[in-house]
């Protein structure tokens, strides 16, 4: 098929490159000229494993091309489908910013030259597809040529770091379609990406739009559930990893997305939970559970940061803290709503020295904090320069560390926000190790936290 994809962000570039991989002719239209220049040379503007090969291959086989002029592309090319993959970041009130989506819809309405299916893939509030249909028909009615545009909603469920796999072997494809023509075309297009046709699920516009939020809402709920439970496990001297095994072995529960840690981040969960809450407000639904999921996530980050301040009390002001992991999760350079930023802000507030390392995301953090954070080239380079180490992202290279290396840390203390290690092994190396929901193995955890907290509060 001939496909136009608008937006070369995470979703747009992965979508375009994967469709080209299966032999479709794809033109990706991106407003940012620098991104286009880089892409035409096969350079990806963000870190996503394997995507550069897909893009280079697509260009080589003349199946993937780029443009930064949507109107021109619409006027000069023939195409079967247009995919909208523009950003919908959060506004201050939690609503998604829809300005890019409407701008593109207007451009399509004014420049469409033949009948076409227009598929929205950006995460948008419920009701957008229906509104877009009305708007497009109004604009097309003012045109001299008679063309029809059929809207469809097709939310994405890509995870950063495994986006190609998630697209090429999709668990399911959700299609919000209200015309047989749109349904047929989307089924034909997505057939090569699913195991069986039944994995392509069609429903009405609103159901498809809400499915996206529902999926992220459910995944975030699982994370907040296990994080809250992990805090209780620490208080009652239980081990959250055992609990997860005992609970997750129940087929009704399963163990996916039940890894305790410092809380979820990224460009989607925080934004989509906010959007669910604000959609609820619009329709007079309290969305109590989503509000609590967000609250637990916020307190989880604070709980972990407090554990560092509690451990040191006032002494922390003269300490140098090492941070391993800045991206919101491994295999990405994305720091959008990364918990590491909350930690850095708390340390900077008290002028505490920070030395950080991340395999992919240091550049973005440097842009934000300039010289307030020092960086090192290799993970081990900071160990001997810091009093304590904090782990915020479970990159494999951290998990593969030789435990002996940690004995270089001045105070031999590690705060592990991603449970990368076995607490007992670290104690055998005479290291003080705090993690999430497994502090039953760290006697200091209980003594220190109560004693030092009182001391710290007295002095501030
Ligand atoms: C986007 C949405 O933000 C997210 O809600 C949804 O879940 C997935 O799609 P992402 O692909 O990460 O996420 O967005 P972003 O990285 O912001 O990329 C959007 C791209 O669209 C940017 O490169 C932007 O320059 C481009 N764009 C935006 C256009 O080309 N034209 C426009 O009119 C607006
Ligand atoms: C998410 C959804 O998974 C994806 O389907 C959707 O399209 C976009 O949003 P992504 O944001 O890339 O994808 O990351 P994900 O792997 O879901 O992780 C989100 C956050 O949750 C990360 O901060 C991660 O560290 C955290 N997480 C994830 C946990 O704390 N515990 C877990 O068990 C899983």
Tab-separated table of N, CA and C and ligand atoms in Angstrom, residues 7-11 29-32 35 85-88 100 103-104 123 156 268 271 336, ligand 1:
chain	number	residue	atom	x	y	z
A	7	UNK	N	4.521	12.771	11.260
A	7	UNK	CA	5.216	12.781	12.550
A	7	UNK	C	6.275	11.692	12.592
A	8	UNK	N	7.535	12.129	12.832
A	8	UNK	CA	8.645	11.157	12.888
A	8	UNK	C	9.160	11.042	14.316
A	9	UNK	N	8.206	10.961	15.278
A	9	UNK	CA	8.600	10.718	16.656
A	9	UNK	C	8.688	9.217	16.874
A	10	UNK	N	8.610	8.796	18.140
A	10	UNK	CA	8.684	7.364	18.435
A	10	UNK	C	7.681	6.583	17.608
A	11	UNK	N	6.421	7.017	17.715
A	11	UNK	CA	5.347	6.239	17.091
A	11	UNK	C	5.417	6.335	15.580
A	29	UNK	N	6.173	12.324	6.833
A	29	UNK	CA	6.189	13.785	6.750
A	29	UNK	C	6.442	14.331	8.150
A	30	UNK	N	7.520	15.083	8.308
A	30	UNK	CA	7.914	15.589	9.625
A	30	UNK	C	8.213	17.080	9.504
A	31	UNK	N	7.643	17.872	10.374
A	31	UNK	CA	7.790	19.336	10.278
A	31	UNK	C	9.193	19.807	10.626
A	32	UNK	N	9.878	19.032	11.464
A	32	UNK	CA	11.204	19.436	11.937
A	32	UNK	C	12.271	19.084	10.890
A	35	UNK	N	15.333	16.975	11.730
A	35	UNK	CA	15.044	15.534	11.880
A	35	UNK	C	15.045	14.876	10.506
A	85	UNK	N	0.639	10.568	13.556
A	85	UNK	CA	1.477	10.150	14.691
A	85	UNK	C	2.178	11.362	15.285
A	86	UNK	N	1.408	12.400	15.485
A	86	UNK	CA	2.017	13.617	16.039
A	86	UNK	C	1.910	13.593	17.560
A	87	UNK	N	2.730	14.407	18.209
A	87	UNK	CA	2.753	14.405	19.678
A	87	UNK	C	1.493	14.981	20.286
A	88	UNK	N	1.073	14.405	21.401
A	88	UNK	CA	-0.053	14.960	22.187
A	88	UNK	C	0.385	15.066	23.646
A	100	UNK	N	-1.438	19.952	17.548
A	100	UNK	CA	-0.786	19.344	16.369
A	100	UNK	C	-1.774	18.491	15.587
A	103	UNK	N	-4.128	20.708	13.637
A	103	UNK	CA	-3.399	21.380	12.546
A	103	UNK	C	-3.271	20.429	11.358
A	104	UNK	N	-2.933	19.189	11.637
A	104	UNK	CA	-2.765	18.201	10.559
A	104	UNK	C	-4.104	17.873	9.900
A	123	UNK	N	-2.114	9.282	20.794
A	123	UNK	CA	-3.038	9.069	21.914
A	123	UNK	C	-3.869	10.318	22.109
A	156	UNK	N	-1.666	2.946	19.380
A	156	UNK	CA	-0.464	2.105	19.420
A	156	UNK	C	-0.203	1.677	20.863
A	268	UNK	N	4.344	8.205	28.399
A	268	UNK	CA	2.964	7.728	28.259
A	268	UNK	C	2.200	7.568	29.566
A	271	UNK	N	1.261	10.796	31.532
A	271	UNK	CA	0.396	11.635	30.691
A	271	UNK	C	-0.978	10.992	30.495
A	336	UNK	N	11.706	11.554	29.660
A	336	UNK	CA	10.421	12.188	29.953
A	336	UNK	C	9.816	11.563	31.215
B	1	LIG	C1	3.247	10.462	20.347
B	1	LIG	C2	2.305	11.011	21.386
B	1	LIG	O1	2.980	12.010	22.077
B	1	LIG	C3	1.858	9.981	22.322
B	1	LIG	O2	0.786	10.481	23.017
B	1	LIG	C4	1.364	8.799	21.656
B	1	LIG	O3	1.153	7.787	22.580
B	1	LIG	C5	2.350	8.365	20.719
B	1	LIG	O4	2.694	9.359	19.771
B	1	LIG	P1	5.750	10.304	20.214
B	1	LIG	O5	5.796	9.629	18.916
B	1	LIG	O6	6.736	9.931	21.214
B	1	LIG	O7	4.380	10.107	20.933
B	1	LIG	O8	5.707	11.891	19.975
B	1	LIG	P2	6.872	12.811	19.640
B	1	LIG	O9	8.148	12.161	19.950
B	1	LIG	O10	6.499	14.114	20.233
B	1	LIG	O11	6.814	12.907	18.030
B	1	LIG	C6	5.849	13.588	17.330
B	1	LIG	C7	6.498	14.088	16.033
B	1	LIG	O12	5.504	14.705	15.222
B	1	LIG	C8	7.577	15.126	16.294
B	1	LIG	O13	8.734	14.751	15.623
B	1	LIG	C9	6.982	16.400	15.702
B	1	LIG	O14	7.948	17.262	15.161
B	1	LIG	C10	6.087	15.830	14.614
B	1	LIG	N1	5.016	16.739	14.187
B	1	LIG	C11	4.199	17.307	15.099
B	1	LIG	C12	4.865	16.991	12.806
B	1	LIG	O15	5.612	16.492	11.999
B	1	LIG	N2	3.873	17.815	12.395
B	1	LIG	C13	3.041	18.409	13.284
B	1	LIG	O16	2.173	19.141	12.860
B	1	LIG	C14	3.205	18.165	14.675
